[in-house]
């Protein structure tokens, strides 16, 4: 499944029954709960990265990507919005990008 497919699935589940869809359940709980769940998954991925368990890190990374897209959807930020921002940064070093950000 591509990130675009995943994003489309998340958006399609917005109006689904929270009793039958994990995505709908998260979105129904609001952006704050979606952000909390994303944070939990990010920490789990960090732990697996530190432990060096490639298989578990791969699984947790997939969870992180899913929960990132759910969190963004809860605030009406689309994958297209994210890609537009990445394209804006293309060709610019990460150091220069960070230096250009307001404090």
Short mmCIF file of N, CA, C and O in Angstrom, two decimals:
data_model
loop_
_atom_site.label_atom_id
_atom_site.label_comp_id
_atom_site.label_asym_id
_atom_site.label_seq_id
_atom_site.Cartn_x
_atom_site.Cartn_y
_atom_site.Cartn_z
N UNK A 1 0.85 -1.18 0.00
CA UNK A 1 0.00 0.00 0.00
C UNK A 1 0.89 1.24 0.00
O UNK A 1 1.82 1.34 0.79
N UNK A 2 0.60 2.17 -0.88
CA UNK A 2 1.36 3.41 -0.93
C UNK A 2 0.83 4.39 0.13
O UNK A 2 -0.27 4.20 0.67
N UNK A 3 1.61 5.43 0.40
CA UNK A 3 1.14 6.45 1.33
C UNK A 3 -0.11 7.15 0.80
O UNK A 3 -0.99 7.52 1.57
N UNK A 4 -0.20 7.28 -0.53
CA UNK A 4 -1.41 7.89 -1.10
C UNK A 4 -2.62 7.00 -0.88
O UNK A 4 -3.71 7.50 -0.57
N UNK A 5 -2.45 5.69 -1.04
CA UNK A 5 -3.55 4.77 -0.78
C UNK A 5 -3.96 4.83 0.69
O UNK A 5 -5.15 4.85 1.02
N UNK A 6 -2.97 4.84 1.57
CA UNK A 6 -3.25 4.91 3.01
C UNK A 6 -3.97 6.20 3.35
O UNK A 6 -4.98 6.19 4.08
N UNK A 7 -3.50 7.31 2.81
CA UNK A 7 -4.14 8.59 3.05
C UNK A 7 -5.59 8.59 2.58
O UNK A 7 -6.49 9.07 3.27
N UNK A 8 -5.83 8.05 1.41
CA UNK A 8 -7.20 7.97 0.87
C UNK A 8 -8.09 7.11 1.75
O UNK A 8 -9.26 7.44 1.99
N UNK A 9 -7.55 6.01 2.25
CA UNK A 9 -8.31 5.13 3.15
C UNK A 9 -8.67 5.87 4.43
O UNK A 9 -9.81 5.78 4.91
N UNK A 10 -7.72 6.60 4.98
CA UNK A 10 -7.97 7.36 6.21
C UNK A 10 -9.09 8.37 5.98
O UNK A 10 -10.03 8.46 6.77
N UNK A 11 -9.01 9.10 4.88
CA UNK A 11 -10.05 10.09 4.58
C UNK A 11 -11.41 9.44 4.36
O UNK A 11 -12.44 9.97 4.78
N UNK A 12 -11.42 8.28 3.73
CA UNK A 12 -12.68 7.57 3.48
C UNK A 12 -13.32 7.06 4.78
O UNK A 12 -14.53 6.91 4.85
N UNK A 13 -12.50 6.83 5.77
CA UNK A 13 -13.02 6.29 7.05
C UNK A 13 -13.49 7.39 8.00
O UNK A 13 -14.01 7.09 9.07
N UNK A 14 -13.31 8.62 7.62
CA UNK A 14 -13.73 9.73 8.48
C UNK A 14 -15.17 9.60 8.96
O UNK A 14 -15.46 9.85 10.11
N UNK A 15 -16.04 9.23 8.08
CA UNK A 15 -17.45 9.14 8.44
C UNK A 15 -17.90 7.74 8.81
O UNK A 15 -19.08 7.50 8.97
N UNK A 16 -16.96 6.82 8.94
CA UNK A 16 -17.31 5.42 9.25
C UNK A 16 -17.75 5.29 10.71
O UNK A 16 -17.57 6.20 11.53
N UNK A 17 -18.28 4.15 11.01
CA UNK A 17 -18.73 3.84 12.37
C UNK A 17 -17.52 3.59 13.26
O UNK A 17 -16.72 2.68 13.00
N UNK A 18 -17.35 4.38 14.33
CA UNK A 18 -16.21 4.19 15.22
C UNK A 18 -16.17 2.82 15.89
O UNK A 18 -15.12 2.41 16.37
N UNK A 19 -17.28 2.12 15.89
CA UNK A 19 -17.30 0.77 16.47
C UNK A 19 -16.71 -0.27 15.52
O UNK A 19 -16.38 -1.38 15.94
N UNK A 20 -16.57 0.09 14.25
CA UNK A 20 -16.05 -0.88 13.28
C UNK A 20 -14.76 -0.42 12.60
O UNK A 20 -14.18 -1.17 11.83
N UNK A 21 -14.33 0.83 12.88
CA UNK A 21 -13.13 1.37 12.23
C UNK A 21 -12.24 2.04 13.26
O UNK A 21 -12.65 3.00 13.93
N UNK A 22 -11.00 1.54 13.38
CA UNK A 22 -10.03 2.15 14.29
C UNK A 22 -9.76 3.60 13.88
O UNK A 22 -9.67 4.49 14.72
N UNK A 23 -9.66 3.85 12.58
CA UNK A 23 -9.42 5.20 12.09
C UNK A 23 -10.56 6.13 12.49
O UNK A 23 -10.33 7.22 13.01
N UNK A 24 -11.78 5.70 12.27
CA UNK A 24 -12.94 6.50 12.64
C UNK A 24 -12.98 6.74 14.14
O UNK A 24 -13.31 7.84 14.60
N UNK A 25 -12.61 5.72 14.91
CA UNK A 25 -12.59 5.86 16.38
C UNK A 25 -11.58 6.92 16.80
O UNK A 25 -11.89 7.78 17.64
N UNK A 26 -10.38 6.87 16.23
CA UNK A 26 -9.37 7.88 16.56
C UNK A 26 -9.84 9.28 16.17
O UNK A 26 -9.74 10.22 16.97
N UNK A 27 -10.33 9.42 14.96
CA UNK A 27 -10.77 10.74 14.49
C UNK A 27 -11.93 11.27 15.32
O UNK A 27 -11.99 12.48 15.59
N UNK A 28 -12.81 10.39 15.76
CA UNK A 28 -13.95 10.81 16.58
C UNK A 28 -13.50 11.34 17.94
O UNK A 28 -14.17 12.17 18.55
N UNK A 29 -12.35 10.87 18.40
CA UNK A 29 -11.83 11.33 19.70
C UNK A 29 -11.15 12.69 19.62
O UNK A 29 -10.81 13.27 20.64
N UNK A 30 -10.93 13.16 18.40
CA UNK A 30 -10.40 14.50 18.23
C UNK A 30 -8.90 14.55 17.98
O UNK A 30 -8.18 13.58 18.18
N UNK A 31 -8.45 15.73 17.52
CA UNK A 31 -7.04 15.90 17.15
C UNK A 31 -6.07 15.65 18.30
O UNK A 31 -4.97 15.13 18.08
N UNK A 32 -6.45 15.99 19.50
CA UNK A 32 -5.55 15.81 20.64
C UNK A 32 -5.27 14.33 20.88
O UNK A 32 -4.13 13.93 21.11
N UNK A 33 -6.29 13.50 20.81
CA UNK A 33 -6.11 12.05 20.99
C UNK A 33 -5.29 11.48 19.84
O UNK A 33 -4.44 10.60 20.05
N UNK A 34 -5.53 11.96 18.62
CA UNK A 34 -4.75 11.50 17.47
C UNK A 34 -3.28 11.86 17.66
O UNK A 34 -2.39 11.04 17.36
N UNK A 35 -3.01 13.05 18.18
CA UNK A 35 -1.63 13.47 18.43
C UNK A 35 -0.99 12.62 19.53
O UNK A 35 0.17 12.22 19.41
N UNK A 36 -1.75 12.34 20.56
CA UNK A 36 -1.25 11.49 21.65
C UNK A 36 -0.87 10.10 21.12
O UNK A 36 0.20 9.57 21.45
N UNK A 37 -1.72 9.53 20.31
CA UNK A 37 -1.46 8.19 19.76
C UNK A 37 -0.24 8.22 18.85
O UNK A 37 0.59 7.30 18.88
N UNK A 38 -0.10 9.28 18.03
CA UNK A 38 1.08 9.42 17.19
C UNK A 38 2.33 9.45 18.06
O UNK A 38 3.33 8.79 17.76
N UNK A 39 2.30 10.20 19.13
CA UNK A 39 3.45 10.28 20.03
C UNK A 39 3.81 8.94 20.62
O UNK A 39 5.00 8.59 20.69
N UNK A 40 2.81 8.18 21.03
CA UNK A 40 3.06 6.84 21.58
C UNK A 40 3.76 5.96 20.55
O UNK A 40 4.72 5.25 20.87
N UNK A 41 3.26 6.01 19.33
CA UNK A 41 3.84 5.17 18.27
C UNK A 41 5.26 5.62 17.93
O UNK A 41 6.14 4.79 17.66
N UNK A 42 5.50 6.93 17.94
CA UNK A 42 6.84 7.45 17.66
C UNK A 42 7.83 6.96 18.72
O UNK A 42 8.95 6.54 18.38
N UNK A 43 7.42 6.98 19.97
CA UNK A 43 8.29 6.50 21.05
C UNK A 43 8.58 5.01 20.86
O UNK A 43 9.73 4.57 21.03
N UNK A 44 7.58 4.23 20.50
CA UNK A 44 7.80 2.81 20.27
C UNK A 44 8.79 2.58 19.13
O UNK A 44 9.65 1.69 19.22
N UNK A 45 8.72 3.39 18.09
CA UNK A 45 9.67 3.27 16.97
C UNK A 45 11.08 3.64 17.43
O UNK A 45 12.05 2.97 17.06
N UNK A 46 11.18 4.66 18.25
CA UNK A 46 12.49 5.06 18.78
C UNK A 46 13.10 3.92 19.59
O UNK A 46 14.29 3.60 19.44
N UNK A 47 12.31 3.30 20.43
CA UNK A 47 12.80 2.19 21.25
C UNK A 47 13.33 1.06 20.38
O UNK A 47 14.41 0.53 20.62
N UNK A 48 12.60 0.72 19.33
CA UNK A 48 13.04 -0.36 18.44
C UNK A 48 14.29 0.03 17.67
O UNK A 48 15.15 -0.80 17.41
N UNK A 49 14.41 1.31 17.31
CA UNK A 49 15.61 1.78 16.61
C UNK A 49 16.83 1.65 17.52
O UNK A 49 17.91 1.22 17.08
N UNK A 50 16.66 2.01 18.78
CA UNK A 50 17.76 1.92 19.74
C UNK A 50 18.14 0.46 20.00
O UNK A 50 19.32 0.11 20.06
N UNK A 51 17.13 -0.39 20.07
CA UNK A 51 17.39 -1.82 20.32
C UNK A 51 18.01 -2.50 19.10
O UNK A 51 18.65 -3.53 19.24
N UNK A 52 17.80 -1.93 17.93
CA UNK A 52 18.39 -2.51 16.72
C UNK A 52 17.59 -3.65 16.13
O UNK A 52 18.11 -4.40 15.31
N UNK A 53 16.32 -3.77 16.51
CA UNK A 53 15.47 -4.83 15.98
C UNK A 53 14.84 -4.34 14.68
O UNK A 53 13.85 -3.61 14.70
N UNK A 54 15.43 -4.72 13.56
CA UNK A 54 15.00 -4.24 12.25
C UNK A 54 13.54 -4.57 11.95
O UNK A 54 12.78 -3.73 11.45
N UNK A 55 13.13 -5.78 12.23
CA UNK A 55 11.76 -6.21 11.94
C UNK A 55 10.75 -5.41 12.77
O UNK A 55 9.74 -4.94 12.26
N UNK A 56 11.03 -5.25 14.06
CA UNK A 56 10.11 -4.49 14.92
C UNK A 56 10.12 -3.00 14.54
O UNK A 56 9.08 -2.35 14.58
N UNK A 57 11.30 -2.48 14.19
CA UNK A 57 11.36 -1.08 13.77
C UNK A 57 10.53 -0.87 12.51
O UNK A 57 9.80 0.12 12.40
N UNK A 58 10.61 -1.80 11.58
CA UNK A 58 9.81 -1.69 10.35
C UNK A 58 8.32 -1.64 10.69
O UNK A 58 7.58 -0.80 10.15
N UNK A 59 7.89 -2.51 11.58
CA UNK A 59 6.48 -2.54 11.99
C UNK A 59 6.08 -1.24 12.69
O UNK A 59 5.02 -0.67 12.40
N UNK A 60 6.91 -0.78 13.60
CA UNK A 60 6.59 0.45 14.32
C UNK A 60 6.64 1.66 13.41
O UNK A 60 5.84 2.59 13.56
N UNK A 61 7.55 1.67 12.44
CA UNK A 61 7.62 2.77 11.49
C UNK A 61 6.33 2.85 10.67
O UNK A 61 5.82 3.94 10.38
N UNK A 62 5.79 1.70 10.30
CA UNK A 62 4.51 1.68 9.58
C UNK A 62 3.41 2.27 10.46
O UNK A 62 2.57 3.05 9.98
N UNK A 63 3.42 1.92 11.74
CA UNK A 63 2.44 2.48 12.68
C UNK A 63 2.58 4.00 12.78
O UNK A 63 1.59 4.73 12.82
N UNK A 64 3.84 4.46 12.82
CA UNK A 64 4.09 5.90 12.92
C UNK A 64 3.54 6.63 11.70
O UNK A 64 2.87 7.66 11.83
N UNK A 65 3.81 6.10 10.51
CA UNK A 65 3.31 6.75 9.29
C UNK A 65 1.79 6.81 9.27
O UNK A 65 1.19 7.84 8.93
N UNK A 66 1.15 5.69 9.64
CA UNK A 66 -0.31 5.66 9.70
C UNK A 66 -0.83 6.71 10.68
O UNK A 66 -1.70 7.52 10.34
N UNK A 67 -0.29 6.71 11.90
CA UNK A 67 -0.80 7.63 12.92
C UNK A 67 -0.46 9.09 12.60
O UNK A 67 -1.22 10.00 12.97
N UNK A 68 0.65 9.33 11.90
CA UNK A 68 0.97 10.69 11.45
C UNK A 68 -0.11 11.18 10.49
O UNK A 68 -0.61 12.31 10.62
N UNK A 69 -0.49 10.34 9.54
CA UNK A 69 -1.51 10.74 8.58
C UNK A 69 -2.88 10.92 9.24
O UNK A 69 -3.63 11.83 8.86
N UNK A 70 -3.19 10.10 10.23
CA UNK A 70 -4.45 10.27 10.97
C UNK A 70 -4.42 11.60 11.72
O UNK A 70 -5.39 12.37 11.68
N UNK A 71 -3.31 11.87 12.41
CA UNK A 71 -3.19 13.12 13.16
C UNK A 71 -3.34 14.32 12.22
O UNK A 71 -4.05 15.27 12.54
N UNK A 72 -2.68 14.27 11.08
CA UNK A 72 -2.78 15.37 10.12
C UNK A 72 -4.20 15.50 9.59
O UNK A 72 -4.72 16.62 9.47
N UNK A 73 -4.84 14.38 9.29
CA UNK A 73 -6.23 14.41 8.80
C UNK A 73 -7.16 15.05 9.83
O UNK A 73 -8.10 15.76 9.47
N UNK A 74 -6.88 14.81 11.10
CA UNK A 74 -7.70 15.39 12.17
C UNK A 74 -7.61 16.91 12.18
O UNK A 74 -8.52 17.58 12.70
N UNK A 75 -6.56 17.46 11.60
CA UNK A 75 -6.38 18.91 11.51
C UNK A 75 -6.47 19.40 10.07
O UNK A 75 -6.03 20.50 9.75
N UNK A 76 -7.04 18.57 9.20
CA UNK A 76 -7.24 18.92 7.79
C UNK A 76 -5.95 19.25 7.06
O UNK A 76 -5.92 20.14 6.20
N UNK A 77 -4.88 18.56 7.41
CA UNK A 77 -3.62 18.65 6.67
C UNK A 77 -3.51 17.37 5.85
O UNK A 77 -3.50 16.28 6.40
N UNK A 78 -3.46 17.52 4.54
CA UNK A 78 -3.46 16.36 3.66
C UNK A 78 -2.04 15.92 3.31
O UNK A 78 -1.07 16.68 3.48
N UNK A 79 -1.93 14.73 2.78
CA UNK A 79 -0.65 14.25 2.27
C UNK A 79 -0.17 15.17 1.15
O UNK A 79 1.02 15.45 1.05
N UNK A 80 -1.08 15.67 0.35
CA UNK A 80 -0.71 16.63 -0.70
C UNK A 80 -0.09 17.90 -0.10
O UNK A 80 0.88 18.43 -0.64
N UNK A 81 -0.65 18.36 1.02
CA UNK A 81 -0.08 19.54 1.70
C UNK A 81 1.35 19.25 2.14
O UNK A 81 2.25 20.09 1.99
N UNK A 82 1.56 18.07 2.69
CA UNK A 82 2.89 17.68 3.16
C UNK A 82 3.86 17.57 1.99
O UNK A 82 5.00 18.06 2.06
N UNK A 83 3.40 16.96 0.90
CA UNK A 83 4.26 16.84 -0.28
C UNK A 83 4.60 18.20 -0.88
O UNK A 83 5.72 18.42 -1.35
N UNK A 84 3.65 19.13 -0.84
CA UNK A 84 3.92 20.48 -1.34
C UNK A 84 5.01 21.14 -0.51
O UNK A 84 5.92 21.79 -1.04
N UNK A 85 4.94 20.97 0.79
CA UNK A 85 5.98 21.53 1.67
C UNK A 85 7.33 20.88 1.41
O UNK A 85 8.36 21.56 1.37
N UNK A 86 7.35 19.58 1.22
CA UNK A 86 8.61 18.89 0.90
C UNK A 86 9.19 19.39 -0.42
O UNK A 86 10.40 19.60 -0.54
N UNK A 87 8.32 19.59 -1.41
CA UNK A 87 8.77 20.09 -2.71
C UNK A 87 9.35 21.50 -2.58
O UNK A 87 10.35 21.83 -3.22
N UNK A 88 8.74 22.30 -1.72
CA UNK A 88 9.25 23.66 -1.49
C UNK A 88 10.67 23.61 -0.93
O UNK A 88 11.50 24.45 -1.24
N UNK A 89 10.94 22.61 -0.12
CA UNK A 89 12.26 22.49 0.51
C UNK A 89 13.29 21.79 -0.37
O UNK A 89 14.48 21.83 -0.06
N UNK A 90 12.85 21.17 -1.44
CA UNK A 90 13.76 20.40 -2.29
C UNK A 90 14.90 21.26 -2.80
O UNK A 90 14.71 22.39 -3.21
N UNK A 91 16.10 20.69 -2.77
CA UNK A 91 17.26 21.39 -3.26
C UNK A 91 17.89 22.32 -2.24
O UNK A 91 18.88 22.97 -2.53
N UNK A 92 17.31 22.38 -1.07
CA UNK A 92 17.83 23.23 -0.01
C UNK A 92 18.37 22.34 1.09
O UNK A 92 17.71 21.38 1.49
N UNK A 93 19.55 22.64 1.58
CA UNK A 93 20.11 21.78 2.62
C UNK A 93 19.28 21.87 3.89
O UNK A 93 18.64 22.89 4.16
N UNK A 94 19.28 20.80 4.65
CA UNK A 94 18.56 20.79 5.92
C UNK A 94 19.07 21.84 6.88
O UNK A 94 18.30 22.43 7.64
N UNK A 95 20.35 22.11 6.83
CA UNK A 95 20.95 23.13 7.71
C UNK A 95 20.42 24.51 7.32
O UNK A 95 20.01 25.30 8.17
N UNK A 96 20.39 24.79 6.02
CA UNK A 96 19.89 26.09 5.55
C UNK A 96 18.40 26.22 5.86
O UNK A 96 17.92 27.29 6.25
N UNK A 97 17.64 25.13 5.67
CA UNK A 97 16.21 25.14 5.95
C UNK A 97 15.95 25.47 7.41
O UNK A 97 15.13 26.32 7.74
N UNK A 98 16.66 24.82 8.29
CA UNK A 98 16.47 25.05 9.73
C UNK A 98 16.87 26.47 10.11
O UNK A 98 16.17 27.12 10.88
N UNK A 99 17.94 26.99 9.53
CA UNK A 99 18.41 28.34 9.84
C UNK A 99 17.40 29.40 9.38
O UNK A 99 17.31 30.47 9.97
N UNK A 100 16.63 29.08 8.34
CA UNK A 100 15.66 30.05 7.80
C UNK A 100 14.36 30.10 8.59
O UNK A 100 13.55 31.00 8.40
N UNK A 101 14.15 29.14 9.47
CA UNK A 101 12.91 29.11 10.25
C UNK A 101 12.92 30.18 11.34
O UNK A 101 13.95 30.42 11.96
N UNK A 102 11.76 30.77 11.58
CA UNK A 102 11.70 31.75 12.68
C UNK A 102 11.89 31.04 14.02
O UNK A 102 11.49 29.88 14.18
N UNK A 103 12.49 31.71 14.93
CA UNK A 103 12.75 31.13 16.27
C UNK A 103 11.49 30.91 17.04
O UNK A 103 10.54 31.46 17.04
#
